[in-house]
PDB file of C-alpha atoms in Angstrom:
ATOM      1  CA  MET L1083      -2.572  20.753  -4.203  1.00 49.00           C
ATOM      2  CA  GLU L1084      -2.144  21.390  -6.971  1.00 59.00           C
ATOM      3  CA  HIS L1085      -0.221  18.559  -9.751  1.00 62.00           C
ATOM      4  CA  GLN L1086       2.859  19.509 -11.496  1.00 74.00           C
ATOM      5  CA  ILE L1087       2.638  18.939 -15.085  1.00 82.00           C
ATOM      6  CA  ARG L1088       6.487  17.204 -15.918  1.00 91.00           C
ATOM      7  CA  GLU L1089       7.282  16.354 -19.427  1.00 96.00           C
ATOM      8  CA  TRP L1090       9.826  14.851 -21.299  1.00 96.00           C
ATOM      9  CA  THR L1091      11.236  14.121 -24.586  1.00 96.00           C
ATOM     10  CA  CYS L1092      13.509  12.168 -26.519  1.00 95.00           C
ATOM     11  CA  GLY L1093      13.445  12.251 -30.430  1.00 93.00           C
ATOM     12  CA  ALA L1094       9.641  12.012 -31.587  1.00 93.00           C
ATOM     13  CA  HIS L1095       9.208  10.044 -28.487  1.00 96.00           C
ATOM     14  CA  ARG L1096       7.743  12.117 -25.805  1.00 97.00           C
ATOM     15  CA  ILE L1097       6.153  11.366 -22.064  1.00 97.00           C
ATOM     16  CA  ARG L1098       3.962  13.342 -20.132  1.00 96.00           C
ATOM     17  CA  MET L1099       3.074  13.145 -15.952  1.00 94.00           C
ATOM     18  CA  THR L1100      -0.827  13.941 -16.304  1.00 88.00           C
ATOM     19  CA  ALA L1101      -2.086  13.058 -12.969  1.00 88.00           C
ATOM     20  CA  PRO L1102       0.502  12.377  -9.303  1.00 88.00           C
ATOM     21  CA  ASP L1103       0.549   8.482 -10.445  1.00 93.00           C
ATOM     22  CA  VAL L1104      -0.685   8.709 -14.343  1.00 95.00           C
ATOM     23  CA  LEU L1105       2.279   8.464 -17.269  1.00 95.00           C
ATOM     24  CA  HIS L1106       0.801   9.630 -20.550  1.00 95.00           C
ATOM     25  CA  THR L1107       3.777   8.010 -23.131  1.00 94.00           C
ATOM     26  CA  LYS L1108       3.304   8.012 -26.774  1.00 95.00           C
ATOM     27  CA  TYR L1109       6.150   6.585 -28.823  1.00 93.00           C
ATOM     28  CA  THR L1110       6.030   7.182 -32.471  1.00 93.00           C
ATOM     29  CA  GLY L1111       8.777   5.458 -34.916  1.00 93.00           C
ATOM     30  CA  VAL L1112      11.014   3.030 -33.726  1.00 94.00           C
ATOM     31  CA  VAL L1113      11.644   2.702 -29.965  1.00 94.00           C
ATOM     32  CA  GLY L1114      15.403   2.073 -30.602  1.00 95.00           C
ATOM     33  CA  LEU L1115      17.299   0.652 -27.299  1.00 96.00           C
ATOM     34  CA  GLN L1116      18.926   3.992 -26.257  1.00 97.00           C
ATOM     35  CA  ASP L1117      14.754   5.432 -26.652  1.00 97.00           C
ATOM     36  CA  ALA L1118      14.084   2.480 -23.749  1.00 95.00           C
ATOM     37  CA  LYS L1119      16.615   3.089 -21.836  1.00 97.00           C
ATOM     38  CA  TRP L1120      15.728   6.669 -21.320  1.00 97.00           C
ATOM     39  CA  ALA L1121      12.190   5.433 -21.143  1.00 96.00           C
ATOM     40  CA  LEU L1122      13.543   3.395 -18.437  1.00 96.00           C
ATOM     41  CA  ARG L1123      14.847   5.889 -16.229  1.00 96.00           C
ATOM     42  CA  VAL L1124      11.596   8.232 -16.436  1.00 97.00           C
ATOM     43  CA  TYR L1125       9.746   5.057 -14.946  1.00 95.00           C
ATOM     44  CA  GLU L1126      12.964   4.523 -12.406  1.00 95.00           C
ATOM     45  CA  GLU L1127      12.923   8.734 -11.473  1.00 94.00           C
ATOM     46  CA  MET L1128       8.596   8.764 -11.591  1.00 94.00           C
ATOM     47  CA  ALA L1129       8.873   5.377  -8.795  1.00 94.00           C
ATOM     48  CA  ALA L1130      10.251   6.803  -6.299  1.00 94.00           C
ATOM     49  CA  LYS L1131       6.939   8.578  -5.763  1.00 92.00           C
ATOM     50  CA  GLY L1132       5.672   5.933  -5.801  1.00 92.00           C
ATOM     51  CA  PRO L1133       3.635   3.355  -8.194  1.00 92.00           C
ATOM     52  CA  PHE L1134       1.687   4.882 -11.100  1.00 94.00           C
ATOM     53  CA  TYR L1135      -0.711   3.749 -14.302  1.00 95.00           C
ATOM     54  CA  LEU L1136       1.555   3.580 -17.229  1.00 93.00           C
ATOM     55  CA  VAL L1137      -0.790   4.886 -20.528  1.00 96.00           C
ATOM     56  CA  ALA L1138       1.452   4.560 -23.842  1.00 92.00           C
ATOM     57  CA  GLU L1139      -0.306   6.040 -27.207  1.00 92.00           C
ATOM     58  CA  VAL L1140       1.814   3.679 -29.670  1.00 88.00           C
ATOM     59  CA  PRO L1141      -0.209   3.410 -32.675  1.00 87.00           C
ATOM     60  CA  GLY L1142       2.543   3.578 -36.040  1.00 85.00           C
ATOM     61  CA  SER L1143       5.575   2.660 -33.339  1.00 88.00           C
ATOM     62  CA  GLU L1144       7.299  -0.454 -33.024  1.00 88.00           C
ATOM     63  CA  LEU L1145       9.543  -2.100 -30.531  1.00 87.00           C
ATOM     64  CA  PRO L1146      11.855  -3.692 -31.318  1.00 91.00           C
ATOM     65  CA  ALA L1147      12.520  -7.308 -29.841  1.00 88.00           C
ATOM     66  CA  GLU L1148      16.435  -5.382 -28.473  1.00 94.00           C
ATOM     67  CA  SER L1149      14.327  -3.132 -27.235  1.00 91.00           C
ATOM     68  CA  ARG L1150      11.936  -5.048 -25.524  1.00 86.00           C
ATOM     69  CA  LYS L1151      14.786  -7.419 -23.993  1.00 86.00           C
ATOM     70  CA  TYR L1152      15.510  -4.167 -22.942  1.00 91.00           C
ATOM     71  CA  LEU L1153      12.178  -3.137 -20.844  1.00 86.00           C
ATOM     72  CA  ALA L1154      11.030  -6.663 -20.491  1.00 81.00           C
ATOM     73  CA  ASN L1155      14.175  -7.213 -17.900  1.00 84.00           C
ATOM     74  CA  ASN L1156      14.994  -4.271 -16.577  1.00 89.00           C
ATOM     75  CA  VAL L1157      11.329  -2.528 -15.446  1.00 85.00           C
ATOM     76  CA  ARG L1158       9.718  -3.468 -12.143  1.00 85.00           C
ATOM     77  CA  ALA L1159       6.596  -4.869 -11.711  1.00 80.00           C
ATOM     78  CA  GLU L1160       6.786  -2.681  -8.742  1.00 85.00           C
ATOM     79  CA  TRP L1161       6.751   0.408 -10.354  1.00 89.00           C
ATOM     80  CA  MET L1162       2.936   0.562 -12.275  1.00 87.00           C
ATOM     81  CA  ARG L1163      -0.229  -0.011 -10.974  1.00 89.00           C
ATOM     82  CA  SER L1164      -1.256  -1.134 -14.679  1.00 87.00           C
ATOM     83  CA  VAL L1165       0.124  -0.272 -18.047  1.00 88.00           C
ATOM     84  CA  VAL L1166      -2.851   0.449 -20.661  1.00 92.00           C
ATOM     85  CA  TYR L1167      -1.586   0.852 -24.839  1.00 90.00           C
ATOM     86  CA  VAL L1168      -4.165   3.038 -26.423  1.00 93.00           C
ATOM     87  CA  GLY L1169      -4.212   2.326 -30.021  1.00 88.00           C
ATOM     88  CA  SER L1170      -2.144  -0.710 -30.567  1.00 76.00           C
ATOM     89  CA  ASP L1171      -2.856  -2.908 -33.043  1.00 70.00           C
ATOM     90  CA  LEU L1172      -2.710  -6.751 -33.129  1.00 62.00           C
ATOM     91  CA  SER L1173       0.923  -7.329 -33.981  1.00 65.00           C
ATOM     92  CA  GLN L1174       1.505  -4.014 -30.319  1.00 62.00           C
ATOM     93  CA  ARG L1175      -1.558  -6.258 -27.784  1.00 56.00           C
ATOM     94  CA  VAL L1176       1.097  -9.917 -28.596  1.00 63.00           C
ATOM     95  CA  VAL L1177       4.060  -7.988 -27.533  1.00 64.00           C
ATOM     96  CA  GLY L1178       2.669  -6.242 -24.804  1.00 62.00           C
ATOM     97  CA  LYS L1179       1.211  -9.167 -22.999  1.00 62.00           C
ATOM     98  CA  ALA L1180       4.418 -11.403 -23.996  1.00 60.00           C
ATOM     99  CA  MET L1181       6.841  -8.240 -21.832  1.00 63.00           C
ATOM    100  CA  SER L1182       4.673  -9.442 -18.793  1.00 63.00           C
ATOM    101  CA  VAL L1183       5.486 -12.913 -19.927  1.00 56.00           C
ATOM    102  CA  ALA L1184       8.548 -12.248 -20.468  1.00 55.00           C
ATOM    103  CA  MET L1185       8.840 -10.680 -16.987  1.00 58.00           C
ATOM    104  CA  LEU L1186       7.614 -13.645 -14.948  1.00 56.00           C
ATOM    105  CA  LEU L1187      10.542 -15.763 -17.225  1.00 54.00           C
ATOM    106  CA  THR L1188      13.514 -12.986 -16.104  1.00 53.00           C
ATOM    107  CA  GLY L1189      11.961 -13.441 -12.388  1.00 53.00           C
ATOM    108  CA  HIS L1190      10.108 -10.196 -12.451  1.00 54.00           C
ATOM    109  CA  ALA L1191       6.589 -10.974 -11.932  1.00 52.00           C
ATOM    110  CA  ALA L1192       4.432  -8.565 -13.866  1.00 51.00           C
ATOM    111  CA  SER L1193       2.433  -8.644 -11.197  1.00 63.00           C
ATOM    112  CA  PHE L1194      -0.193  -5.266 -13.329  1.00 71.00           C
ATOM    113  CA  ASP L1195      -2.874  -5.898 -15.312  1.00 80.00           C
ATOM    114  CA  THR L1196      -2.080  -4.244 -18.787  1.00 83.00           C
ATOM    115  CA  VAL L1197      -4.832  -3.238 -20.456  1.00 87.00           C
ATOM    116  CA  PHE L1198      -5.756  -2.574 -25.216  1.00 89.00           C
ATOM    117  CA  VAL L1199      -8.524   0.466 -25.371  1.00 93.00           C
ATOM    118  CA  ASP L1200      -8.975   2.226 -28.806  1.00 92.00           C
ATOM    119  CA  THR L1201      -8.932   5.861 -27.233  1.00 95.00           C
ATOM    120  CA  MET L1202      -7.573   8.176 -24.951  1.00 94.00           C
ATOM    121  CA  ALA L1203     -11.495   9.070 -22.763  1.00 96.00           C
ATOM    122  CA  GLN L1204     -11.577   4.899 -22.395  1.00 96.00           C
ATOM    123  CA  ALA L1205      -7.426   4.988 -21.007  1.00 96.00           C
ATOM    124  CA  GLU L1206      -9.058   7.799 -19.136  1.00 95.00           C
ATOM    125  CA  ALA L1207     -12.389   6.034 -18.009  1.00 97.00           C
ATOM    126  CA  TRP L1208     -10.892   2.958 -17.291  1.00 96.00           C
ATOM    127  CA  VAL L1209      -7.277   4.491 -14.819  1.00 96.00           C
ATOM    128  CA  ASP L1210     -10.543   6.099 -13.409  1.00 94.00           C
ATOM    129  CA  ALA L1211     -12.112   3.070 -12.531  1.00 95.00           C
ATOM    130  CA  HIS L1212      -9.119   0.977 -11.754  1.00 91.00           C
ATOM    131  CA  ARG L1213      -8.140   3.590  -9.063  1.00 90.00           C
ATOM    132  CA  LEU L1214     -11.444   3.609  -6.547  1.00 88.00           C
ATOM    133  CA  ASP L1215     -11.595  -0.226  -7.773  1.00 84.00           C
ATOM    134  CA  HIS L1216      -7.979   0.068  -6.102  1.00 73.00           C
ATOM    135  CA  ALA L1217      -8.851   2.645  -2.787  1.00 68.00           C
ATOM    136  CA  PRO L1218      -8.145   1.787   0.512  1.00 65.00           C
ATOM    137  CA  ARG L1219     -10.877   1.020   2.175  1.00 58.00           C
ATOM    138  CA  ARG L1220     -12.216   2.700   5.451  1.00 59.00           C
ATOM    139  CA  VAL L1221     -13.786   0.315   7.721  1.00 59.00           C
ATOM    140  CA  GLY L1222     -15.846   1.744  11.353  1.00 55.00           C
TER     141      GLY L1222
END
């Protein structure tokens, strides 16, 4: 069955479904509250088809406290298999981990891996390896 690519945009931000279970996001500049709400709607729509890998390219982006809080309070851990940040600096890595902790504190346990890599090739390799490691095993 051929995979149909979907894409969403909001200002300078883009989300693209690159595989049936992979959402590739590219955030550019400030991710304001309205941008966060838009992204959450896309995540929720995709989660209706099952959990997905979120690959987020974030170089040069900024997630203000209001947006961060909104996402931490409204994202559901069961929507995602893992979150892979691509090209994040130290402050973005702190924010990414802090969002996982915030989900725990608000009762939305982050049961997915949060991973940081430098390149898209590394992100794709990590997702492929994770998918293989977590594939159902046949017995008998």
